[in-house]
Amino acid sequence: MSENEASVRPESISHREHHTSAQPEFVFTCDACQHQIEVDDSVAAAIVRHGCPICGIRATTACLRRVADTPPPDH
């Protein structure tokens, strides 16, 4: 490993750990396909901007509920 790679790698690992450790804040439920996923605030914002990650249908903030306010799904 070069000196340059060694200096870049710890930062990227730290950055990844910071972003993957985010706790879900919202439950997104698509009105069209009924897909339901737990997401953090940045993913929720992306879904509202770009639509459902499964079917692509436009999503609104009404499709998002706080995790604490959402009962677990029926199995």
Short mmCIF file of N, CA and C in Angstrom, two decimals:
data_model
loop_
_atom_site.label_atom_id
_atom_site.label_comp_id
_atom_site.label_asym_id
_atom_site.label_seq_id
_atom_site.Cartn_x
_atom_site.Cartn_y
_atom_site.Cartn_z
N MET A 1 0.86 -1.17 0.00
CA MET A 1 0.00 0.00 0.00
C MET A 1 0.90 1.23 0.00
N SER A 2 0.62 2.17 -0.86
CA SER A 2 1.43 3.38 -0.92
C SER A 2 1.10 4.29 0.25
N GLU A 3 1.97 5.25 0.48
CA GLU A 3 1.75 6.21 1.58
C GLU A 3 0.48 7.01 1.34
N ASN A 4 0.20 7.34 0.09
CA ASN A 4 -0.99 8.09 -0.25
C ASN A 4 -2.26 7.29 0.06
N GLU A 5 -2.28 6.00 -0.30
CA GLU A 5 -3.43 5.14 0.00
C GLU A 5 -3.65 5.01 1.50
N ALA A 6 -2.58 4.90 2.25
CA ALA A 6 -2.69 4.75 3.70
C ALA A 6 -3.29 5.99 4.33
N SER A 7 -2.97 7.16 3.81
CA SER A 7 -3.49 8.38 4.40
C SER A 7 -4.95 8.62 4.01
N VAL A 8 -5.38 8.10 2.87
CA VAL A 8 -6.76 8.30 2.42
C VAL A 8 -7.69 7.25 3.02
N ARG A 9 -7.25 6.04 3.12
CA ARG A 9 -8.10 4.94 3.55
C ARG A 9 -8.74 5.12 4.92
N PRO A 10 -8.01 5.47 5.98
CA PRO A 10 -8.68 5.61 7.28
C PRO A 10 -9.81 6.63 7.27
N GLU A 11 -9.63 7.71 6.54
CA GLU A 11 -10.68 8.71 6.47
C GLU A 11 -11.92 8.15 5.78
N SER A 12 -11.73 7.41 4.69
CA SER A 12 -12.88 6.86 3.97
C SER A 12 -13.59 5.80 4.80
N ILE A 13 -12.84 5.00 5.55
CA ILE A 13 -13.47 4.00 6.42
C ILE A 13 -14.25 4.70 7.52
N SER A 14 -13.66 5.70 8.12
CA SER A 14 -14.34 6.46 9.17
C SER A 14 -15.60 7.10 8.62
N HIS A 15 -15.51 7.67 7.43
CA HIS A 15 -16.66 8.30 6.79
C HIS A 15 -17.77 7.28 6.55
N ARG A 16 -17.42 6.10 6.05
CA ARG A 16 -18.40 5.05 5.78
C ARG A 16 -19.05 4.57 7.07
N GLU A 17 -18.26 4.37 8.12
CA GLU A 17 -18.81 3.92 9.40
C GLU A 17 -19.78 4.95 9.96
N HIS A 18 -19.44 6.22 9.80
CA HIS A 18 -20.32 7.28 10.29
C HIS A 18 -21.67 7.22 9.58
N HIS A 19 -21.65 7.01 8.28
CA HIS A 19 -22.89 7.03 7.51
C HIS A 19 -23.67 5.72 7.63
N THR A 20 -23.01 4.59 7.82
CA THR A 20 -23.75 3.34 7.92
C THR A 20 -24.29 3.12 9.32
N SER A 21 -23.81 3.86 10.30
CA SER A 21 -24.28 3.67 11.66
C SER A 21 -25.49 4.55 11.97
N ALA A 22 -25.96 5.33 11.01
CA ALA A 22 -27.11 6.19 11.23
C ALA A 22 -28.34 5.33 11.54
N GLN A 23 -29.04 5.70 12.57
CA GLN A 23 -30.24 4.98 12.95
C GLN A 23 -31.41 5.43 12.06
N PRO A 24 -32.26 4.50 11.65
CA PRO A 24 -33.43 4.90 10.86
C PRO A 24 -34.31 5.85 11.67
N GLU A 25 -34.74 6.90 11.03
CA GLU A 25 -35.61 7.87 11.69
C GLU A 25 -37.03 7.79 11.16
N PHE A 26 -37.17 7.29 9.93
CA PHE A 26 -38.47 7.27 9.27
C PHE A 26 -38.77 5.89 8.70
N VAL A 27 -40.05 5.63 8.52
CA VAL A 27 -40.51 4.47 7.75
C VAL A 27 -41.17 5.04 6.51
N PHE A 28 -40.67 4.65 5.35
CA PHE A 28 -41.24 5.06 4.08
C PHE A 28 -42.16 3.95 3.59
N THR A 29 -43.40 4.29 3.26
CA THR A 29 -44.34 3.35 2.68
C THR A 29 -44.84 3.94 1.36
N CYS A 30 -44.55 3.27 0.27
CA CYS A 30 -44.96 3.75 -1.05
C CYS A 30 -46.46 3.55 -1.23
N ASP A 31 -47.14 4.61 -1.66
CA ASP A 31 -48.58 4.52 -1.91
C ASP A 31 -48.89 3.60 -3.09
N ALA A 32 -47.99 3.52 -4.06
CA ALA A 32 -48.25 2.75 -5.27
C ALA A 32 -47.95 1.27 -5.10
N CYS A 33 -46.73 0.93 -4.62
CA CYS A 33 -46.35 -0.48 -4.57
C CYS A 33 -46.36 -1.06 -3.14
N GLN A 34 -46.65 -0.23 -2.15
CA GLN A 34 -46.73 -0.63 -0.74
C GLN A 34 -45.40 -1.10 -0.17
N HIS A 35 -44.29 -0.83 -0.87
CA HIS A 35 -42.96 -1.17 -0.34
C HIS A 35 -42.73 -0.34 0.91
N GLN A 36 -42.18 -0.97 1.95
CA GLN A 36 -41.95 -0.28 3.22
C GLN A 36 -40.50 -0.49 3.66
N ILE A 37 -39.79 0.61 3.92
CA ILE A 37 -38.41 0.52 4.39
C ILE A 37 -38.15 1.58 5.46
N GLU A 38 -37.23 1.26 6.37
CA GLU A 38 -36.78 2.23 7.36
C GLU A 38 -35.60 2.98 6.77
N VAL A 39 -35.62 4.31 6.89
CA VAL A 39 -34.58 5.15 6.30
C VAL A 39 -34.17 6.25 7.26
N ASP A 40 -32.95 6.78 7.05
CA ASP A 40 -32.53 7.94 7.83
C ASP A 40 -32.99 9.20 7.10
N ASP A 41 -32.69 10.36 7.66
CA ASP A 41 -33.21 11.60 7.08
C ASP A 41 -32.66 11.90 5.69
N SER A 42 -31.42 11.53 5.41
CA SER A 42 -30.86 11.82 4.08
C SER A 42 -31.51 10.94 3.01
N VAL A 43 -31.77 9.68 3.32
CA VAL A 43 -32.44 8.79 2.36
C VAL A 43 -33.89 9.22 2.19
N ALA A 44 -34.54 9.64 3.26
CA ALA A 44 -35.92 10.14 3.16
C ALA A 44 -35.99 11.33 2.21
N ALA A 45 -35.03 12.25 2.34
CA ALA A 45 -35.00 13.41 1.45
C ALA A 45 -34.79 12.99 0.00
N ALA A 46 -33.93 12.01 -0.24
CA ALA A 46 -33.68 11.52 -1.59
C ALA A 46 -34.93 10.87 -2.18
N ILE A 47 -35.66 10.12 -1.37
CA ILE A 47 -36.89 9.47 -1.84
C ILE A 47 -37.92 10.52 -2.23
N VAL A 48 -38.06 11.58 -1.43
CA VAL A 48 -39.01 12.64 -1.76
C VAL A 48 -38.60 13.34 -3.06
N ARG A 49 -37.29 13.52 -3.27
CA ARG A 49 -36.81 14.17 -4.50
C ARG A 49 -36.94 13.28 -5.73
N HIS A 50 -36.64 11.98 -5.58
CA HIS A 50 -36.51 11.11 -6.75
C HIS A 50 -37.59 10.05 -6.89
N GLY A 51 -38.40 9.84 -5.87
CA GLY A 51 -39.45 8.84 -5.94
C GLY A 51 -39.09 7.53 -5.26
N CYS A 52 -40.01 6.61 -5.27
CA CYS A 52 -39.83 5.31 -4.63
C CYS A 52 -38.64 4.58 -5.26
N PRO A 53 -37.74 4.03 -4.44
CA PRO A 53 -36.59 3.32 -5.00
C PRO A 53 -36.97 2.00 -5.68
N ILE A 54 -38.17 1.51 -5.46
CA ILE A 54 -38.61 0.26 -6.08
C ILE A 54 -39.37 0.51 -7.38
N CYS A 55 -40.42 1.33 -7.32
CA CYS A 55 -41.26 1.51 -8.51
C CYS A 55 -41.06 2.85 -9.21
N GLY A 56 -40.39 3.80 -8.55
CA GLY A 56 -40.11 5.09 -9.17
C GLY A 56 -41.24 6.10 -9.12
N ILE A 57 -42.37 5.72 -8.55
CA ILE A 57 -43.51 6.64 -8.46
C ILE A 57 -43.16 7.77 -7.50
N ARG A 58 -43.62 8.97 -7.83
CA ARG A 58 -43.36 10.15 -7.01
C ARG A 58 -43.82 9.92 -5.57
N ALA A 59 -42.98 10.31 -4.63
CA ALA A 59 -43.29 10.16 -3.21
C ALA A 59 -43.47 11.54 -2.59
N THR A 60 -44.23 11.60 -1.52
CA THR A 60 -44.41 12.85 -0.79
C THR A 60 -44.03 12.62 0.67
N THR A 61 -43.96 13.70 1.42
CA THR A 61 -43.64 13.57 2.84
C THR A 61 -44.74 12.82 3.58
N ALA A 62 -45.94 12.74 3.01
CA ALA A 62 -47.02 11.98 3.64
C ALA A 62 -46.70 10.48 3.65
N CYS A 63 -45.78 10.05 2.81
CA CYS A 63 -45.37 8.64 2.76
C CYS A 63 -44.37 8.29 3.85
N LEU A 64 -43.94 9.29 4.62
CA LEU A 64 -42.93 9.09 5.67
C LEU A 64 -43.57 9.23 7.04
N ARG A 65 -43.25 8.31 7.92
CA ARG A 65 -43.69 8.37 9.31
C ARG A 65 -42.47 8.17 10.19
N ARG A 66 -42.44 8.81 11.31
CA ARG A 66 -41.35 8.61 12.27
C ARG A 66 -41.38 7.16 12.74
N VAL A 67 -40.20 6.55 12.91
CA VAL A 67 -40.10 5.15 13.34
C VAL A 67 -40.86 4.94 14.64
N ALA A 68 -40.71 5.86 15.59
CA ALA A 68 -41.36 5.72 16.89
C ALA A 68 -42.88 5.75 16.79
N ASP A 69 -43.42 6.37 15.73
CA ASP A 69 -44.87 6.49 15.56
C ASP A 69 -45.46 5.40 14.68
N THR A 70 -44.63 4.47 14.21
CA THR A 70 -45.08 3.46 13.25
C THR A 70 -45.09 2.08 13.90
N PRO A 71 -46.24 1.41 13.92
CA PRO A 71 -46.27 0.05 14.47
C PRO A 71 -45.49 -0.91 13.57
N PRO A 72 -44.97 -1.99 14.13
CA PRO A 72 -44.25 -2.97 13.29
C PRO A 72 -45.18 -3.59 12.27
N PRO A 73 -44.66 -4.01 11.11
CA PRO A 73 -45.52 -4.61 10.08
C PRO A 73 -46.09 -5.94 10.54
N ASP A 74 -47.28 -6.26 10.04
CA ASP A 74 -47.89 -7.56 10.33
C ASP A 74 -47.18 -8.63 9.51
N HIS A 75 -46.92 -9.77 10.13
CA HIS A 75 -46.25 -10.86 9.41
C HIS A 75 -47.17 -12.03 9.28
#
